[in-house]
Short mmCIF file of C-alpha atoms in Angstrom, two decimals:
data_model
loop_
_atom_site.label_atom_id
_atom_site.label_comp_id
_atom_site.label_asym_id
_atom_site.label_seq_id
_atom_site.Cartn_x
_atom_site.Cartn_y
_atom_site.Cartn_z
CA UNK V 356 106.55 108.77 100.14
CA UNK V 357 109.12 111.23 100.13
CA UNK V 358 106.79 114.05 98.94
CA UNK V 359 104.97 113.07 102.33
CA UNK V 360 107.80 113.66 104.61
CA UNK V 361 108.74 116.71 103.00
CA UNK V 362 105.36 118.50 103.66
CA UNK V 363 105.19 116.70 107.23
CA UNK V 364 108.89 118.56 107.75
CA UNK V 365 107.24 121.66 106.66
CA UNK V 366 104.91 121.37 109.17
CA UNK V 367 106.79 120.95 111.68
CA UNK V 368 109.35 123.57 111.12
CA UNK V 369 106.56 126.22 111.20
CA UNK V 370 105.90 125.17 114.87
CA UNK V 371 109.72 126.82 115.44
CA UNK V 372 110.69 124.71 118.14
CA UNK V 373 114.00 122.41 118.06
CA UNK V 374 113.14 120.08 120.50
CA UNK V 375 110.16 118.79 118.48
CA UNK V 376 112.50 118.51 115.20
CA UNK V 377 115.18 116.83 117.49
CA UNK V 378 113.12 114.02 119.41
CA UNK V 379 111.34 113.52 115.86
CA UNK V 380 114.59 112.84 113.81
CA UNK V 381 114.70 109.67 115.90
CA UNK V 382 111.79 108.32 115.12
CA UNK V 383 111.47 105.79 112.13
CA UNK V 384 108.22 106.81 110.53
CA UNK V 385 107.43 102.95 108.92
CA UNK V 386 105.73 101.76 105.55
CA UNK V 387 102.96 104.48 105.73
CA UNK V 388 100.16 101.73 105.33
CA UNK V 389 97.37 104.33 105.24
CA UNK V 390 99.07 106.34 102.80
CA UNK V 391 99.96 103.94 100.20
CA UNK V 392 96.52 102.96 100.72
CA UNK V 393 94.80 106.68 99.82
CA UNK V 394 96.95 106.95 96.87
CA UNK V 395 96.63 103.48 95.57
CA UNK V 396 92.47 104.93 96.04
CA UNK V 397 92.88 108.46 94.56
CA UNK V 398 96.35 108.53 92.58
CA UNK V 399 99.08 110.95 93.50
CA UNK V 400 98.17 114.90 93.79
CA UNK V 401 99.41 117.33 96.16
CA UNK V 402 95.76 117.44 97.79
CA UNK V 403 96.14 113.58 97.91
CA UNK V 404 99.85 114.28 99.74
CA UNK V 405 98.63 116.85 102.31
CA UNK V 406 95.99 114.42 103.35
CA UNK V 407 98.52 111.80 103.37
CA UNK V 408 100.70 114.08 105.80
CA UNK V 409 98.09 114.69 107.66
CA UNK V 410 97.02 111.21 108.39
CA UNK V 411 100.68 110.39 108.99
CA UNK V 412 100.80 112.91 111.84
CA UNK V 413 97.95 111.56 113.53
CA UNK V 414 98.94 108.07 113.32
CA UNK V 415 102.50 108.86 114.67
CA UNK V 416 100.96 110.31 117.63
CA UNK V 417 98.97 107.71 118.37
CA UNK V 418 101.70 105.90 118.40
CA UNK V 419 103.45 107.88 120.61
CA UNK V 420 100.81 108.15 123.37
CA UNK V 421 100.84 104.16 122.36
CA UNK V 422 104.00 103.52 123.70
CA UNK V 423 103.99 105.70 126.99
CA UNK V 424 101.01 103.72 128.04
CA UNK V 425 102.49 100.40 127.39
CA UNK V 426 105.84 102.19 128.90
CA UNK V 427 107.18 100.57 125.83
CA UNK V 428 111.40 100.84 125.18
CA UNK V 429 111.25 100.37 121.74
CA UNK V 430 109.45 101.27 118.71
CA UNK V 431 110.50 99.12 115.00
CA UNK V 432 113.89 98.24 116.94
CA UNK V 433 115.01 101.71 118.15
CA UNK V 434 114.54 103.31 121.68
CA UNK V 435 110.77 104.96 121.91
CA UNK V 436 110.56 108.77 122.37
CA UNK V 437 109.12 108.56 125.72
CA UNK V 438 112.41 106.08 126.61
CA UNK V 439 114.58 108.63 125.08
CA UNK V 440 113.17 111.90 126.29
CA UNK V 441 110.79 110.83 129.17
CA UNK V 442 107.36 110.44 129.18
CA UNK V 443 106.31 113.81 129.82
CA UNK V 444 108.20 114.96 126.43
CA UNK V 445 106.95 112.24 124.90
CA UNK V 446 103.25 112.89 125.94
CA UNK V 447 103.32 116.68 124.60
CA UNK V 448 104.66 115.91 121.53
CA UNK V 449 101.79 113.79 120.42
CA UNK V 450 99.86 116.37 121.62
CA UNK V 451 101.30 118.76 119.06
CA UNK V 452 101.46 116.52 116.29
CA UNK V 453 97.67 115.87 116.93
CA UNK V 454 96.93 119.64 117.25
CA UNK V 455 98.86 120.57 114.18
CA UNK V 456 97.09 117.68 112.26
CA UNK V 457 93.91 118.98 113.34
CA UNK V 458 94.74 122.59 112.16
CA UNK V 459 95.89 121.49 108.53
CA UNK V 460 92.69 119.23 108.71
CA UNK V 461 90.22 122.14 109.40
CA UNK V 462 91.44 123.74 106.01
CA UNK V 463 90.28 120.16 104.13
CA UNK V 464 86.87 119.82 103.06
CA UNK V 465 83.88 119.26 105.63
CA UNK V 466 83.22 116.08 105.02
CA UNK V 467 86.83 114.95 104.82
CA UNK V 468 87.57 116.71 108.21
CA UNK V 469 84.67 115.02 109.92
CA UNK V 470 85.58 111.94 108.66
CA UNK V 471 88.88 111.97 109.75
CA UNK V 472 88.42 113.71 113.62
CA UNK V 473 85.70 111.28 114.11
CA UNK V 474 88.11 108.68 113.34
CA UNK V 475 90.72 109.99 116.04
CA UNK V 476 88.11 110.36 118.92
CA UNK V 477 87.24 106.11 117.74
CA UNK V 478 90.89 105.75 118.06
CA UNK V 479 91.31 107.26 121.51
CA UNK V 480 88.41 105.55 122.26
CA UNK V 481 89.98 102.08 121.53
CA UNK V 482 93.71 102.96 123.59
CA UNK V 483 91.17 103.39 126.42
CA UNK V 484 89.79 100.00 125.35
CA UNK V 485 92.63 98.33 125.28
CA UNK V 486 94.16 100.02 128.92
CA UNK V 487 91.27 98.55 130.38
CA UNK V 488 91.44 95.22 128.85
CA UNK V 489 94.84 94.83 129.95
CA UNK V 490 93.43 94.69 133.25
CA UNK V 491 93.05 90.80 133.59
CA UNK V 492 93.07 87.81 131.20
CA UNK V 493 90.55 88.77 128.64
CA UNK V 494 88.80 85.50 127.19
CA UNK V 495 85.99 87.68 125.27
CA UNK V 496 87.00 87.64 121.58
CA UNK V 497 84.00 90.00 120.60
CA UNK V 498 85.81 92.82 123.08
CA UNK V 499 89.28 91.85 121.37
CA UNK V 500 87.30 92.29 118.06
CA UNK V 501 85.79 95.37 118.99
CA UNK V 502 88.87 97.22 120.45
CA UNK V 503 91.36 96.43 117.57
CA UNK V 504 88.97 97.84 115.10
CA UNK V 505 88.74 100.83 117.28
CA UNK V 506 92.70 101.40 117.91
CA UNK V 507 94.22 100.01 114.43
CA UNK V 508 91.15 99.43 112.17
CA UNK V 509 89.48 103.07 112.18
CA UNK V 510 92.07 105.18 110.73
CA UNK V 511 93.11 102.79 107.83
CA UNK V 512 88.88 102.81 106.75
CA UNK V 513 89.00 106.54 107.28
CA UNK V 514 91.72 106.56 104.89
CA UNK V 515 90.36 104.92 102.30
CA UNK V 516 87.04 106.48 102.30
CA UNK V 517 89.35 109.91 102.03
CA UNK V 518 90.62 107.81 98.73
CA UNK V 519 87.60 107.18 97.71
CA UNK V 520 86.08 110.72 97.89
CA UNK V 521 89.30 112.27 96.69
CA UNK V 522 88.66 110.05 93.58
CA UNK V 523 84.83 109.94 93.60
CA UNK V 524 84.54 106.25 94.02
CA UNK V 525 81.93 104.48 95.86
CA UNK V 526 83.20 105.43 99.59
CA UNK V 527 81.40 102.78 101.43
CA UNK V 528 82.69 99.55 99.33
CA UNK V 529 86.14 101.72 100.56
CA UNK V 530 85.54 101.70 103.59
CA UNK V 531 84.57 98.17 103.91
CA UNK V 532 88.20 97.64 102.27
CA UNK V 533 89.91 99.52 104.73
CA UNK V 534 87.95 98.08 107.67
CA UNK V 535 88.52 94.73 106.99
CA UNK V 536 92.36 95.43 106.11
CA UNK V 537 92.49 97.07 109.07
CA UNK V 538 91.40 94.06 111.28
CA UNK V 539 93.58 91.78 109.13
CA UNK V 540 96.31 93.73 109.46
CA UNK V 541 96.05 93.82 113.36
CA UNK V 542 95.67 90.10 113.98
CA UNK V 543 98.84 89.34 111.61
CA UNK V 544 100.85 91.90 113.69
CA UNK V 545 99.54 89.86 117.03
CA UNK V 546 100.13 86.66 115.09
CA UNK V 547 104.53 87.97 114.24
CA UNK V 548 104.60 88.68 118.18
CA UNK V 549 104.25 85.33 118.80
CA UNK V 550 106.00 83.35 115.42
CA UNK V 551 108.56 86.17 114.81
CA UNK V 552 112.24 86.39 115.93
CA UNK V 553 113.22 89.61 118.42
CA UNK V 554 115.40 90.69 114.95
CA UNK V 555 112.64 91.04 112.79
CA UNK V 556 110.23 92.43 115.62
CA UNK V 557 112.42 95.18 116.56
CA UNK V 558 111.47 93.90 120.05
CA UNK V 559 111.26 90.39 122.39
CA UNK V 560 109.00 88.15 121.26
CA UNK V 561 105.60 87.64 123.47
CA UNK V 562 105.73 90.87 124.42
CA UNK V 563 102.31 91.50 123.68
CA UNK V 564 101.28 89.32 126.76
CA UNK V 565 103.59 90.30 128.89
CA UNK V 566 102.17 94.11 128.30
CA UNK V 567 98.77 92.58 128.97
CA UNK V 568 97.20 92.03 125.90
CA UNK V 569 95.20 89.06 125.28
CA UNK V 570 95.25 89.05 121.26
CA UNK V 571 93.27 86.17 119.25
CA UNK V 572 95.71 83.62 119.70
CA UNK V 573 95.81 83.65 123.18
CA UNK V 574 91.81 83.49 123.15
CA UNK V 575 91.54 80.85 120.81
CA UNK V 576 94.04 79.02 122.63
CA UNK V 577 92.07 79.94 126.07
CA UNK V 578 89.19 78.09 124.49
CA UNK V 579 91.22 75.08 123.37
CA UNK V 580 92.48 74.13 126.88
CA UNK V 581 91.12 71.92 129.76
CA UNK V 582 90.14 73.31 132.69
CA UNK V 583 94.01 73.32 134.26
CA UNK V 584 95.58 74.51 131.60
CA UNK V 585 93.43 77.16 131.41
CA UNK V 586 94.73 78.43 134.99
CA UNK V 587 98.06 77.99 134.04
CA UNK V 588 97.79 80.27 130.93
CA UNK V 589 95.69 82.71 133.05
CA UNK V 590 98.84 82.60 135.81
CA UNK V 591 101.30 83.70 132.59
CA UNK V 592 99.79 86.87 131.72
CA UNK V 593 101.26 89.85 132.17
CA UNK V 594 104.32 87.57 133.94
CA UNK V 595 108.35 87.79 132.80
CA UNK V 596 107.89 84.21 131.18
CA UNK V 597 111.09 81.60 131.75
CA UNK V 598 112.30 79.64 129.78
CA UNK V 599 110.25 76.66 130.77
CA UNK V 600 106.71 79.03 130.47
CA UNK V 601 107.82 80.00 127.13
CA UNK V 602 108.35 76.84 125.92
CA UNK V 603 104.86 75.44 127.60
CA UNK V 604 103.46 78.56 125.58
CA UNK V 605 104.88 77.57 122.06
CA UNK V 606 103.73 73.93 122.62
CA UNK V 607 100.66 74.58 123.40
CA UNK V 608 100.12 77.20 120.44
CA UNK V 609 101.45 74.20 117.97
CA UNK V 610 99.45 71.28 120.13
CA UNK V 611 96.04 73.05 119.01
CA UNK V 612 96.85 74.52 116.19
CA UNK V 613 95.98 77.96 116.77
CA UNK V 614 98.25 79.93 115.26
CA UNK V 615 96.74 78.89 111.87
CA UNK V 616 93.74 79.59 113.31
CA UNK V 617 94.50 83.05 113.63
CA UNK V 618 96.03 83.48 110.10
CA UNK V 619 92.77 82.00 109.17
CA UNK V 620 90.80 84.69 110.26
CA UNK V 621 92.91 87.16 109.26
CA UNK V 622 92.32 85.94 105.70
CA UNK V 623 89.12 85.74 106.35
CA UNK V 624 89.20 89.45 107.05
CA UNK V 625 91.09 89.92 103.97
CA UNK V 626 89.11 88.15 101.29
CA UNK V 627 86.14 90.56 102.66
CA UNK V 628 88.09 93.62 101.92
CA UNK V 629 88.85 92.03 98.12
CA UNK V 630 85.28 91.22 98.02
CA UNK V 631 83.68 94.71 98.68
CA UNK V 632 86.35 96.28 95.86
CA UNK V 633 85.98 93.25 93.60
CA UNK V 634 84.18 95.32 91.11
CA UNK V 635 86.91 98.35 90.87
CA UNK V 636 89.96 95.96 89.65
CA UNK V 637 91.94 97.83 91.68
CA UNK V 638 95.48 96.11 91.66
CA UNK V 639 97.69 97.92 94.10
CA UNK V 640 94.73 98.16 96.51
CA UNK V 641 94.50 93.41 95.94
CA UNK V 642 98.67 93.54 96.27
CA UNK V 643 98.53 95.01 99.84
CA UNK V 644 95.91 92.47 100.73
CA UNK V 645 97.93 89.71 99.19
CA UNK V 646 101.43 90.71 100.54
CA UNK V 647 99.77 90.94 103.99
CA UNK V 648 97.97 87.48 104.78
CA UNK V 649 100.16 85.64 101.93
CA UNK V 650 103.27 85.84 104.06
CA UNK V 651 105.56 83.57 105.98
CA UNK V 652 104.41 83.71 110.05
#
């Protein structure tokens, strides 16, 4: 990974402007999911790198624009750029990272490039999604389905089908991996905001409802009440949650049992991305599905 963030801190130091260095040395870059997946696909080259920086870029400012919409304070347990700097700062520096990703991008391979823009313009696609299903309680798990595949799903498939053609592997049965990781990986992260501790979050816990977003559990959980109860979990969203609320919450969520119900689909999403690579033996590729739905919630 370090290779990565050295050619991502080239880029950025032939923008030749401090700020951007400066409000970027604060930012904690995380586990680089999608690029441990393209190598794990193609192996390690410096083609295989650049398109790793390049993906990293494009994620982080997603991220960014992420967490000025959500007017999020923290990001992995540190302030947020756009809480540090303001939003306006915040907003033109995703800008820039997604411009300069898109410049280093046109100098990849056609089909590569087209892979990956098309990918960005799903991903916008699903932040737009998900602004508008924060709206109101949203009870529709297909619209759930459909935006987190959009917003978190996209960019991990388009990264593996990079792998794949980096490596000349079958870049469908890739795709299929990356899709389905994708989606798994999204419901566990909506699963933690609920099971985890503020530590390990790097923020409060049921946050994600408070923000607005009705993830799986919350559906599944919508479905599993009576009629009352039903009102009363409508009447929490979006709310500052008590004590008392947060406790009726966590009952509830244990009472019906749907927070394995959740991790059940998740694995459910993850056996399909072992099943459409079950023929390349891949290893490292079955470890990151393992270590993601075989872990303590």
């Amino acid at each position: 990974m370090q290779e990565i963030d050295k050619i991502i801190q080239s880029y950025l130091l032939e923008l030749s402007y401090e700020p951007i260095l400066t409000m970027l040395s604060q930012t904690n870059t995380g586990k680089k999911l999608r690029s441990k997946l393209l190598l794990s696909i193609a192996g390690e080259s410096q083609g295989a790198y650049i398109l790793c920086a390049i993906i990293e870029l494009i994620h982080l400012a997603s991220l960014l624009h992420d967490d000025i919409i959500d007017e999020s304070e923290l990001r992995r347990g540190a302030r947020s750029i756009n809480a540090e700097f303001g939003a306006k700062n915040a907003l033109m520096l995703g800008d820039i990272l997604y411009s300069k990703a898109f410049y280093e991008l046109s100098k990849q391979e056609p089909k590569i490039a087209q892979i990956l823009s098309n990918a960005v313009c799903k991903l916008a696609i699903g932040e737009l999604m998900d602004v508008n299903l924060s709206k109101e309680f949203n009870p529709n798990k297909e619209a759930y389905l459909t935006m987190i595949y959009h917003k978190t799903a996209v960019l991990i498939e388009a990264s593996a089908r990079c792998g794949a053609i980096l490596a000349g592997l079958n870049e469908e049965a890739f795709a299929k991996y990356g899709k389905n990781l994708g989606l798994a990986f999204q419901i566990v992260d909506d699963i933690l905001d609920i099971t985890s501790d503020e530590a390990t979050l790097g923020k409060p816990t049921l946050s994600d409802f408070k923000e607005g977003k009705t993830t799986l559990a919350y559906i599944d959980l919508y479905e599993n009440l009576h009629k009352n109860d039903k009102d009363i979990l409508k009447n929490l969203f979006k709310k500052d949650l008590n004590t008392e609320e947060r406790l009726w919450l966590k009952q509830k969520f244990k009472e019906k049992n749907i927070i394995e119900q959740s991790i059940k689909k998740a694995k459910e999403y993850g056996n399909l991305s072992l099943k459409a690579i079950e023929n390349d033996k891949n290893e490292k590729l079955e470890a990151i599905i393992k270590a993601l739905i075989d872990r303590d919630f």
